[in-house]
Amino acid sequence: MTSAVPAVAKVTADPASRVFRLDGGGVTYALGVDDKGYLQPLYWGSSLAANDPLVSTDPVKTGDPVLVKAPGELSGFDPAGSVTLQEFPGQGEGLVSDPGIKAIFADGNRDLVLKYRSHRVDGETLYVELADIRRPLTVTLRYTIDPDTGVLARSASVRNGDRRAVRVDQIASAVFTLPVGDDYRLHYLTGRHAAEWTKKEVGITPALTVLESRRGSTGHGNNPYFAIGKDGLTTEEHGPVWYGALAWSGSFRISVGQDNLGRVRIMTGYNPYDFSWSLKPGETLDTPVFYAGYSTGGLGAASRTFHTFEQAHIVPGGQKARLRPVLYNSWEATAFDVTEAGQEALAEKAAKIGVERFVVDDGWFGARNSDKAGLGDWTVNPTKFPNGLKPLIDKVYTLGMDFGLWVEPEMVNVDSDLYRAHPDWVLNYTGRPRTEGRNQLVLNLARQDVRDHLLGVLDRLVTQNDVAFLKWDYNRNWTEAGWPGVPVADQQRVYVQYVGNLYYILSELRRRHPKLEIEACSGGGGRVDLGIIGLTDEVWPSDNTDPADRLMIQDGFTQVYPVSVMMAWVTDSPNWANTRATSLDYRFLSSMQGGLGIGANLDKWQAEDFTTARKWVAAYKTIRETVQRGALYRIDPPSNDNASSATMYVSQDRRQGVMFQMLHSSMWRDNPAAQHPQGLDPAQVYAVRVLGGGALPDGVPARASGAYWMEHGLRAPLKGDFVGTAFVFEVAQ
Ligand code: GLA
C-alpha cells in the first residue's frame, strides 16, 4: 500500500557475531554462522528490535561472543551433521532431510558438506558464499527483502571450481525452516484440467508432503506455492502465515515436513526427478527465485500483501501496467471454423457490447481445420483468409477494438510442414515411441535452432500484422523427454534450458514489441507461476468457465496471484464443463470479479442478451480498477458446503469498494445472512448503489459511514439458484 514515508529495507551483516539479518515491511529474516562454520537459519517472522538477540536454538553461555552454536551428536543414530540446522545443506555428513544440493564428483565422491566462506552486501542484496570442506565447489545464496511488503527473494547458484565436471542432481532455490512444533498446517492448491485451484489443507508431520510437477511445465496438478499457518490460530483474518511461490514454469518440487527433531523444513526449487546437470569446470548453474512472505493477519492479509508485491515487482509494467481490456475470444463460437466474414460478423457484435479487444483463437493458420494438423505452420490459412489478416484487423480497429491472435508456438502436429522438415526438433529418444497428446508433440525448445526459429516466426507475425495481443497456449505435457544430439551427460539439462529459452523468447518479443501484450494459457491454468507472470500481461486460470465452479477457481487462484492478471470469461449456458445452466446475469457477476472477457457464441444471442451484456460491460468499467488493482477481501469464500459467498474489492485509496454476493442455491424459505463489507475507511461516509442499477434492498440506507457498513452488513434478498448481486460503495462527496 502507498505510504507517505518511503519504506526502507535493511540488510545487516555483523562481522563479529557473523549474524546476518534482513528487515523490511514488518518482517525480519536472520541467519548466522555457527562455531563450526555451518550457516544456520535463525529467524523468520515479525520485525524484531535492532538489538534483539538472534541466537541458535542451542544454548549459548552468557557473554559468549559466538552467538550461534553447532550442536554435537544427539545419539549414534543422529550425528551432528543430521541435527545441525543448516540454511542450505549439502547432501553429506549424515543429512537426513531434503538437501539444498546434491552432487556427485568425477571420482564418485557423493559427500558434500557446505560451510560459510564469505559474504557481501551489495545495496539491498545479501550474498553468502558457502564452500565444500574439501572440494572446490561453492554455492552462493542470494537474499533481498522488499521494504514495503517484507517479501523475501531467495535464490542460489552453484559453481564448479574443479578441473573435472561435477554432476549436480539437485539444487534448491531456497530451504526454509520454522521452529519445532506439532501444530503447523500446510495450505496448498491442486487440481487437474478444468478443475484447477482447489484449496487443500493438511497437518505438517514427519511424513513429508511433496508438491511437485514432473511434467516439464508447472502443470495443472500442484501450483508451486505454499502457505503455512498454526492450528487454531490461523484463519482468513488472523494469525501467522508463512507463504511463498516459486518463479519457475518447469518441473518443480516443494517438500514440507518435520525433520528428525520436529523442526519444519521446506525445500523449494527444481524437481530432481529425471534431472541432472553436468557442471563443467568453471561453470555456474543458477536457480529460479523463490519469493516468500510472512503475515500476522491470516491468509487474507498474506494474499493481499503478496498481491501488492506481485503487482509492484513481478507483473510487467508494475503499478503502471494497463488495466485489462474487456476481451472477446472467438473459440467457443467458431472453434476451428474461422473465416474472414465470420470473424468480422462477430467483431461487429462484440463492439456493440463495449468489448475493447477482439481475439481470433485457434484455426487461422496452416492446414488447421481440426486439432489434427497445422500446428507449427504459423502462416495465415489462404482459404479462410484469402486477403491475409489485414482486412479483418483493419475492421476490428475501425470498430474501436484492438486485435489479438492465438498461438501455440512450442508444439507441432505430426501432420505439419514444420514436422515434415524437422522431425528431429521434438523431444524424443532415438528409436522410441513419440507419444502424441491432442495429436501433437512438444518441440525441444532447449535447442537453440528451435528457439531462434520460434522467435523469428513470432517476431514476423507481430511485425507484419497489427497484432496487439497474443494468447500463448501450451496444450500437453511432456513424454519421452529426450534430447538426442547433445552428449548423454547434458541431455537432462532439457528441464532447465527449455524454460530458459521460453523466457528468452518472451522477453525478446516484449523488448522488440513494447506494446505487445501476451496472455499465458496452458489448457487453462496449466502454466501459472511467478516466472510466466513476470513475462506476460494476463493468464487464463482454467478452461472451466462454469460461473459457479469459477468462483471457487478464482478463490483458489487469488490465494497466490493477483486479480490484475486473472482473466474470466462469460461463455454459453449450459456450460460445456458440467452442463449447468445459469443466467447471463449470474455469468457476468462471476466473471466481473476478474479481468472480464466474453467467449460466448454471439451469433446465437438474442436482442435481450445484447442489452444485458451492454449493461454489465458498462457497469464493469465503473469498478474495473477497484476489482483488478484493489485489495481483495474473501468475506465468505465459496465452497461446496457454502450456499452463499461474498467477495469484496477495495480501491487503493479506499474511495470505492465493491461487494459481490453470490447465492449457489436457496435452502428452505430462508434468506442468506447479511454479508459484512471489509476494508472500508470506518470514518468516511459512503453512498451505496446496486451495480448495474436497481433498487437497494429494504432497510438499506443510501449512505452511511464505513463503520456502519462494516458493522451492519447488507442483507441481499437473493432467492433461487445461481443468483447474485453486487453493491458499490463510493465516498460521498
Ligand atoms: C486450449 C485453450 C482453449 C482454446 C483451445 C484452442 O484448449 O485452453 O481456450 O484456445 O486450446 O485449440
XYZ file of C-alpha atoms in Angstrom, residues 3-575:
573
model
C 2.536 5.452 2.393
C 3.955 8.959 2.746
C 7.252 7.827 4.284
C 9.353 5.795 1.867
C 9.869 2.319 3.251
C 13.427 1.050 3.584
C 14.832 -2.411 3.611
C 17.853 -3.047 5.772
C 20.460 -5.698 5.239
C 22.816 -6.045 8.202
C 25.903 -8.206 8.407
C 27.648 -8.213 11.778
C 31.248 -9.357 11.203
C 31.865 -10.078 14.917
C 28.938 -12.392 15.549
C 28.635 -13.417 11.877
C 24.887 -12.907 12.086
C 23.064 -11.540 9.016
C 19.601 -10.074 9.034
C 17.177 -8.595 6.549
C 14.492 -6.199 7.758
C 11.613 -4.737 5.748
C 7.842 -4.480 5.566
C 7.332 -5.591 9.164
C 9.390 -8.760 8.688
C 12.798 -9.867 9.961
C 14.745 -12.769 8.460
C 18.025 -13.809 10.051
C 20.778 -16.363 9.583
C 24.207 -16.835 11.117
C 27.448 -18.782 11.039
C 27.992 -21.178 13.933
C 31.234 -22.012 15.725
C 31.931 -24.886 13.311
C 31.263 -22.763 10.235
C 27.805 -24.032 9.288
C 25.285 -21.438 8.131
C 22.181 -21.733 10.300
C 18.703 -20.226 9.844
C 17.886 -18.137 12.929
C 14.563 -16.378 12.488
C 11.693 -15.658 10.060
C 8.773 -13.661 11.420
C 7.562 -10.239 12.606
C 10.081 -7.392 12.865
C 12.462 -7.627 15.799
C 14.115 -4.681 17.518
C 17.561 -3.782 16.209
C 19.382 -5.129 19.243
C 17.315 -8.212 19.884
C 19.461 -11.308 20.313
C 19.496 -13.707 17.393
C 20.889 -16.971 18.617
C 20.650 -20.592 17.582
C 18.284 -22.842 19.462
C 21.296 -24.486 21.121
C 22.212 -22.888 24.460
C 24.696 -20.043 24.434
C 26.711 -19.100 27.542
C 26.178 -15.540 28.706
C 28.941 -13.338 27.334
C 29.901 -15.827 24.646
C 30.947 -13.803 21.566
C 29.780 -16.597 19.280
C 26.003 -16.419 19.252
C 25.331 -19.363 17.012
C 26.362 -22.778 18.288
C 26.760 -26.026 16.406
C 25.205 -28.937 18.248
C 27.051 -32.160 18.941
C 25.679 -35.570 18.068
C 22.393 -36.453 19.701
C 22.965 -40.180 19.587
C 24.746 -42.666 17.416
C 21.712 -42.507 15.182
C 21.684 -38.746 14.978
C 25.193 -37.492 14.201
C 25.947 -33.772 14.411
C 25.525 -33.423 10.631
C 21.941 -34.607 10.857
C 20.887 -32.394 13.763
C 22.635 -29.156 12.795
C 20.020 -26.877 11.338
C 21.522 -25.699 8.059
C 20.290 -22.858 5.890
C 21.287 -24.701 2.722
C 22.686 -28.177 3.429
C 24.699 -30.257 1.023
C 23.826 -33.929 0.873
C 26.600 -35.353 3.033
C 27.701 -35.964 6.619
C 24.594 -37.929 7.564
C 21.997 -35.362 6.453
C 18.540 -36.922 6.730
C 16.292 -34.125 5.447
C 15.894 -32.912 1.851
C 19.176 -31.296 0.804
C 19.699 -27.875 -0.723
C 22.135 -29.501 -3.139
C 23.133 -32.999 -4.100
C 26.184 -33.657 -6.291
C 28.473 -36.441 -7.492
C 32.110 -35.670 -8.163
C 34.029 -37.249 -11.031
C 35.767 -39.712 -8.677
C 32.454 -40.952 -7.290
C 32.518 -38.894 -4.069
C 28.950 -38.022 -3.042
C 29.777 -36.344 0.279
C 29.090 -32.615 0.115
C 29.439 -30.517 3.279
C 28.935 -26.791 2.903
C 30.392 -24.236 5.301
C 30.488 -20.469 5.317
C 33.256 -18.888 3.281
C 32.376 -15.226 2.744
C 29.591 -12.742 2.394
C 28.943 -9.391 0.811
C 26.197 -6.815 0.962
C 25.561 -5.077 -2.330
C 22.903 -2.382 -1.945
C 19.880 -4.237 -0.676
C 21.145 -7.700 -1.554
C 22.971 -10.093 0.729
C 25.206 -12.735 -0.834
C 26.550 -15.562 1.322
C 29.083 -17.904 -0.184
C 29.339 -21.465 1.085
C 32.072 -23.905 0.077
C 32.527 -27.640 0.385
C 35.000 -28.552 3.126
C 37.405 -30.274 0.677
C 36.418 -29.751 -2.953
C 36.371 -26.508 -4.944
C 32.593 -26.365 -5.221
C 30.838 -23.244 -3.989
C 27.217 -22.261 -3.518
C 26.202 -18.609 -3.370
C 22.925 -17.773 -1.666
C 21.222 -14.530 -2.608
C 18.698 -12.628 -0.464
C 16.728 -9.417 -0.830
C 13.741 -8.171 1.132
C 11.062 -5.839 -0.201
C 10.800 -2.733 2.010
C 7.026 -2.403 1.551
C 5.799 -5.944 1.967
C 8.637 -7.860 3.638
C 8.613 -10.363 0.766
C 11.994 -12.076 0.520
C 13.539 -13.099 -2.787
C 15.881 -16.055 -2.416
C 17.899 -17.988 -4.960
C 21.134 -19.971 -5.165
C 23.879 -20.695 -7.651
C 26.466 -23.431 -7.669
C 29.921 -23.056 -9.214
C 32.335 -25.825 -10.059
C 35.908 -24.701 -9.429
C 37.306 -28.158 -10.156
C 39.158 -29.326 -13.261
C 36.597 -32.076 -13.894
C 32.812 -31.945 -14.326
C 30.588 -32.425 -11.258
C 27.103 -33.879 -11.742
C 24.517 -31.817 -9.861
C 21.429 -33.972 -9.273
C 19.505 -31.399 -7.304
C 19.745 -27.746 -6.367
C 17.109 -25.863 -4.393
C 16.228 -22.211 -4.765
C 15.834 -21.946 -1.009
C 15.359 -24.064 2.075
C 13.232 -22.605 4.856
C 12.941 -23.595 8.499
C 10.272 -23.000 11.130
C 10.769 -23.765 14.822
C 9.776 -27.103 16.352
C 6.002 -27.549 16.591
C 3.272 -30.096 16.041
C 0.604 -27.537 15.255
C 1.589 -26.314 11.788
C -0.901 -26.630 8.919
C 0.053 -26.598 5.247
C -2.292 -24.920 2.757
C -1.751 -25.685 -0.913
C -3.514 -25.689 -4.274
C -4.109 -28.642 -6.517
C -6.345 -29.842 -9.364
C -6.401 -31.067 -12.926
C -7.511 -29.800 -16.333
C -10.735 -27.754 -15.967
C -10.589 -28.227 -12.185
C -7.545 -26.227 -11.131
C -7.016 -24.177 -7.960
C -8.652 -26.472 -5.412
C -7.679 -25.479 -1.863
C -6.294 -28.229 0.391
C -5.035 -28.215 3.951
C -3.008 -30.859 5.840
C -1.116 -31.052 9.125
C 2.676 -30.879 8.895
C 4.174 -34.079 10.289
C 7.343 -36.137 9.795
C 5.577 -37.671 6.765
C 6.782 -35.371 4.023
C 4.201 -33.623 1.837
C 5.551 -33.147 -1.687
C 4.041 -30.584 -4.044
C 5.572 -31.091 -7.441
C 5.372 -31.206 -11.192
C 7.279 -33.819 -13.195
C 5.640 -32.738 -16.443
C 8.187 -30.296 -17.852
C 5.921 -27.333 -17.114
C 4.204 -26.038 -13.978
C 1.205 -28.305 -14.589
C -2.444 -28.331 -13.543
C -1.613 -30.512 -10.521
C 0.062 -28.627 -7.702
C 0.837 -24.969 -8.007
C 4.392 -24.023 -6.866
C 3.065 -22.271 -3.761
C 2.630 -22.969 -0.079
C 1.146 -21.218 2.935
C 1.718 -22.456 6.460
C -0.399 -21.467 9.436
C -0.855 -22.632 13.018
C -3.659 -24.915 14.102
C -6.326 -22.950 15.976
C -4.508 -19.645 15.450
C -4.533 -19.045 11.717
C -7.762 -18.106 9.951
C -8.667 -15.953 6.956
C -8.397 -12.827 9.105
C -5.987 -13.651 11.918
C -2.835 -15.447 12.834
C 0.635 -16.184 11.489
C 1.166 -17.264 7.892
C 4.472 -18.136 6.202
C 3.963 -18.385 2.475
C 5.680 -18.212 -0.873
C 5.813 -19.161 -4.532
C 8.473 -20.249 -6.989
C 9.108 -18.178 -10.114
C 9.557 -21.172 -12.412
C 7.490 -22.596 -15.269
C 9.080 -26.046 -15.413
C 9.145 -29.164 -13.274
C 9.459 -28.146 -9.629
C 9.411 -29.630 -6.172
C 8.354 -28.199 -2.828
C 8.673 -30.589 0.107
C 7.306 -29.777 3.543
C 7.712 -31.855 6.690
C 9.194 -32.124 10.153
C 12.838 -33.184 10.363
C 14.283 -35.699 12.818
C 13.985 -33.146 15.664
C 10.496 -31.911 14.782
C 11.564 -28.696 13.072
C 9.680 -27.777 9.915
C 11.798 -27.869 6.772
C 10.616 -26.584 3.405
C 12.687 -27.290 0.303
C 11.775 -25.414 -2.875
C 13.248 -25.475 -6.360
C 13.926 -27.550 -9.468
C 12.481 -31.028 -9.355
C 15.325 -33.559 -9.044
C 13.081 -36.065 -10.860
C 14.833 -37.040 -14.114
C 17.097 -34.006 -13.762
C 20.830 -33.647 -13.636
C 23.299 -31.055 -14.789
C 26.878 -31.939 -15.571
C 28.567 -28.801 -14.310
C 31.670 -28.171 -16.393
C 34.885 -26.753 -14.880
C 34.291 -23.083 -14.128
C 30.561 -23.331 -14.910
C 27.758 -21.894 -12.744
C 24.151 -23.091 -12.520
C 21.545 -20.655 -11.200
C 18.187 -21.451 -9.658
C 14.923 -19.587 -10.112
C 13.845 -17.184 -7.382
C 11.575 -18.243 -4.559
C 9.501 -15.344 -3.170
C 8.475 -15.781 0.445
C 6.442 -13.680 2.853
C 5.202 -13.613 6.417
C 1.996 -12.137 7.766
C 0.300 -11.935 11.144
C -3.080 -11.127 9.587
C -4.141 -14.577 8.450
C -4.460 -15.965 4.942
C -6.366 -12.883 3.749
C -3.639 -10.402 4.679
C -0.977 -12.779 3.345
C -2.655 -12.794 -0.092
C -3.207 -9.048 -0.093
C 0.444 -8.425 0.795
C 1.627 -10.854 -1.865
C -0.692 -9.280 -4.473
C 0.770 -5.860 -3.652
C 4.292 -7.222 -4.080
C 3.468 -9.056 -7.322
C 1.775 -6.041 -8.852
C 4.723 -3.807 -7.995
C 7.597 -6.171 -8.789
C 6.545 -9.167 -10.881
C 3.820 -8.116 -13.343
C 5.395 -6.307 -16.349
C 4.916 -2.570 -16.034
C 4.339 -2.783 -12.279
C 1.882 -0.228 -10.976
C 1.869 1.394 -14.434
C 0.605 -1.795 -16.123
C -2.554 -1.258 -18.205
C -5.854 -2.349 -16.780
C -7.086 -5.473 -18.560
C -9.267 -4.513 -21.509
C -12.645 -6.224 -21.948
C -11.895 -9.029 -24.369
C -13.873 -11.123 -26.837
C -12.495 -14.521 -27.892
C -13.995 -16.496 -30.774
C -13.081 -20.036 -29.651
C -16.374 -21.176 -28.218
C -18.271 -19.544 -31.091
C -16.396 -20.917 -34.077
C -13.768 -23.423 -32.875
C -11.550 -24.146 -35.939
C -14.088 -22.760 -38.382
C -12.660 -19.240 -38.576
C -13.183 -17.191 -41.735
C -12.790 -13.536 -42.606
C -16.552 -12.994 -42.932
C -17.436 -14.983 -39.810
C -14.906 -13.183 -37.629
C -15.930 -9.778 -38.960
C -19.549 -10.503 -38.094
C -18.558 -11.489 -34.563
C -16.364 -8.394 -34.229
C -19.293 -6.130 -35.109
C -21.409 -7.742 -32.412
C -18.628 -7.636 -29.843
C -18.011 -3.939 -30.462
C -21.673 -3.160 -29.742
C -21.375 -4.648 -26.270
C -18.412 -2.467 -25.359
C -15.624 -5.003 -25.963
C -12.157 -3.441 -26.270
C -10.077 -6.332 -27.662
C -11.078 -8.909 -30.289
C -9.124 -12.183 -30.300
C -9.151 -14.826 -33.037
C -8.420 -18.146 -31.383
C -7.195 -21.418 -32.902
C -7.747 -22.249 -36.588
C -6.445 -19.205 -38.523
C -3.132 -20.701 -39.707
C -1.648 -23.550 -41.740
C -3.906 -26.504 -42.552
C -5.622 -26.111 -39.193
C -9.181 -27.392 -39.690
C -9.115 -29.542 -36.572
C -6.582 -30.323 -33.860
C -5.055 -32.988 -36.114
C -2.977 -30.764 -38.412
C -1.230 -27.471 -38.874
C 0.408 -26.713 -35.507
C 3.849 -25.361 -36.263
C 2.891 -23.663 -39.533
C 2.332 -20.080 -38.440
C 1.256 -18.632 -41.783
C -2.258 -17.380 -42.460
C -4.553 -20.009 -43.982
C -5.201 -18.736 -47.553
C -8.600 -20.408 -47.907
C -10.002 -18.915 -44.715
C -8.296 -15.531 -45.182
C -7.698 -15.096 -48.944
C -6.623 -11.477 -48.390
C -4.493 -12.209 -45.334
C -5.475 -10.927 -41.914
C -5.329 -7.238 -42.847
C -8.980 -6.692 -43.793
C -10.168 -8.282 -40.532
C -7.615 -6.430 -38.431
C -8.485 -3.101 -40.073
C -12.151 -3.754 -39.435
C -11.504 -4.587 -35.780
C -9.588 -1.320 -35.266
C -12.263 0.643 -37.119
C -14.767 -0.788 -34.666
C -12.703 0.697 -31.827
C -11.077 -2.521 -30.576
C -7.536 -3.828 -30.751
C -6.662 -7.197 -32.238
C -5.249 -10.424 -30.842
C -4.295 -13.866 -32.137
C -3.975 -17.329 -30.609
C -0.645 -19.151 -30.955
C 0.815 -22.341 -29.537
C 4.453 -21.922 -30.540
C 6.033 -24.766 -28.562
C 4.007 -27.510 -30.238
C 3.812 -29.267 -33.566
C 1.333 -31.623 -35.245
C 2.932 -34.572 -36.957
C 0.801 -33.515 -39.929
C 2.544 -30.174 -40.473
C 5.173 -28.780 -42.800
C 7.394 -27.981 -39.822
C 7.461 -31.573 -38.571
C 7.972 -32.937 -42.061
C 11.001 -30.645 -42.412
C 12.381 -31.119 -38.867
C 11.288 -34.393 -37.261
C 14.369 -34.122 -35.031
C 13.141 -30.893 -33.435
C 10.785 -32.571 -30.954
C 11.519 -34.055 -27.523
C 12.259 -37.724 -28.222
C 14.516 -40.680 -27.602
C 16.041 -42.196 -30.710
C 14.123 -45.275 -31.795
C 11.482 -44.938 -29.072
C 7.769 -44.091 -29.488
C 6.788 -40.445 -29.724
C 3.595 -40.281 -27.677
C 1.156 -37.708 -29.027
C -1.141 -35.631 -26.827
C -4.020 -33.893 -28.618
C -2.268 -35.129 -31.787
C 0.770 -33.008 -31.046
C 4.403 -33.314 -29.983
C 6.474 -30.888 -27.928
C 9.209 -29.009 -29.758
C 12.503 -29.211 -27.890
C 12.833 -25.550 -27.074
C 16.105 -26.258 -25.268
C 17.656 -26.445 -28.740
C 18.978 -23.122 -29.945
C 17.802 -23.699 -33.543
C 14.235 -24.252 -32.288
C 14.454 -21.194 -30.068
C 15.709 -19.000 -32.924
C 13.107 -20.365 -35.339
C 10.219 -19.638 -32.966
C 11.438 -16.171 -32.106
C 11.750 -15.415 -35.833
C 8.263 -16.722 -36.605
C 6.599 -14.760 -33.788
C 8.572 -11.624 -34.475
C 7.497 -11.714 -38.130
C 3.876 -12.402 -37.211
C 3.737 -9.373 -34.913
C 5.767 -7.157 -37.255
C 3.758 -7.967 -40.386
C 0.318 -7.739 -38.765
C -1.116 -5.149 -36.432
C -1.278 -7.598 -33.538
C -1.680 -6.030 -30.085
C -2.083 -9.298 -28.192
C -1.051 -12.948 -28.338
C -2.838 -15.689 -26.451
C 0.091 -18.097 -25.972
C -1.202 -21.615 -25.416
C 0.535 -24.867 -24.400
C -1.704 -27.904 -24.625
C 0.083 -31.012 -23.456
C 2.642 -32.361 -21.003
C 5.960 -33.962 -21.765
C 6.530 -37.622 -22.509
C 9.837 -39.126 -23.677
C 11.789 -36.018 -22.654
C 14.889 -36.985 -24.606
C 17.365 -34.676 -26.275
C 19.439 -36.691 -28.712
C 22.093 -34.588 -30.364
C 23.881 -33.419 -27.223
C 26.199 -35.611 -25.118
C 24.337 -38.007 -22.817
C 25.684 -36.173 -19.745
C 23.964 -32.969 -20.919
C 20.608 -34.339 -22.040
C 18.807 -33.789 -18.732
C 19.582 -30.086 -18.897
C 16.452 -30.023 -21.041
C 14.310 -29.323 -17.944
C 16.121 -26.056 -17.311
C 17.213 -24.939 -20.755
C 13.744 -25.404 -22.249
C 12.235 -22.974 -19.746
C 15.225 -20.634 -20.030
C 14.660 -20.381 -23.784
C 10.920 -19.892 -23.333
C 11.706 -16.944 -21.057
C 14.242 -15.685 -23.594
C 11.682 -15.650 -26.425
C 9.043 -13.946 -24.281
C 11.422 -11.245 -23.071
C 12.927 -10.690 -26.502
C 9.475 -10.366 -28.092
C 8.492 -7.858 -25.426
C 11.706 -5.916 -25.975
C 11.179 -5.766 -29.732
C 7.449 -5.012 -29.455
C 6.954 -2.973 -26.278
C 3.228 -2.504 -26.891
C 2.510 -6.196 -27.441
C 0.529 -7.881 -24.659
C 0.618 -11.621 -24.030
C -1.718 -14.000 -22.231
C -0.297 -17.242 -20.831
C -2.609 -20.220 -21.241
C -1.972 -23.926 -20.904
C -5.250 -25.731 -21.496
C -6.447 -23.292 -18.828
C -4.238 -22.944 -15.740
C -1.534 -25.481 -16.560
C 1.306 -22.961 -16.523
C 0.588 -20.254 -13.980
C 3.514 -19.238 -11.781
C 5.540 -16.144 -10.968
C 8.006 -16.930 -13.780
C 5.428 -16.723 -16.561
C 3.521 -13.898 -14.813
C 6.730 -11.867 -14.899
C 6.778 -12.076 -18.705
C 3.104 -11.892 -19.661
C 0.260 -9.466 -19.022
C -2.507 -11.856 -18.021
C -3.161 -15.550 -17.509
C -6.043 -17.888 -18.213
C -6.785 -19.739 -14.969
C -8.932 -22.571 -16.330
C -10.828 -23.861 -19.361
C -13.692 -24.395 -16.928
C -15.893 -21.345 -17.459
C -18.893 -22.522 -15.453
C -19.640 -19.415 -13.378
C -20.277 -21.286 -10.106
C -17.185 -23.505 -10.412
C -15.329 -20.422 -11.459
C -15.997 -18.664 -8.153
C -14.036 -21.440 -6.440
C -11.347 -21.389 -9.113
C -10.978 -17.625 -8.635
C -10.899 -18.043 -4.855
C -8.056 -20.579 -5.167
C -6.155 -18.586 -7.783
C -6.181 -15.390 -5.732
C -4.716 -17.104 -2.679
C -1.445 -16.559 -4.538
C -1.822 -14.470 -7.682
C -3.373 -11.025 -8.198
C -6.756 -10.345 -9.748
C -4.977 -7.896 -12.072
C -3.783 -10.816 -14.246
C -6.730 -13.197 -13.808
C -8.974 -13.422 -16.867
C -12.580 -14.561 -16.537
C -14.934 -15.131 -19.470
C -18.679 -15.161 -19.832
C -19.450 -18.174 -22.036
C -22.544 -20.036 -23.163
C -25.044 -21.856 -20.990
C -25.342 -24.777 -20.311
C -21.612 -24.888 -19.676
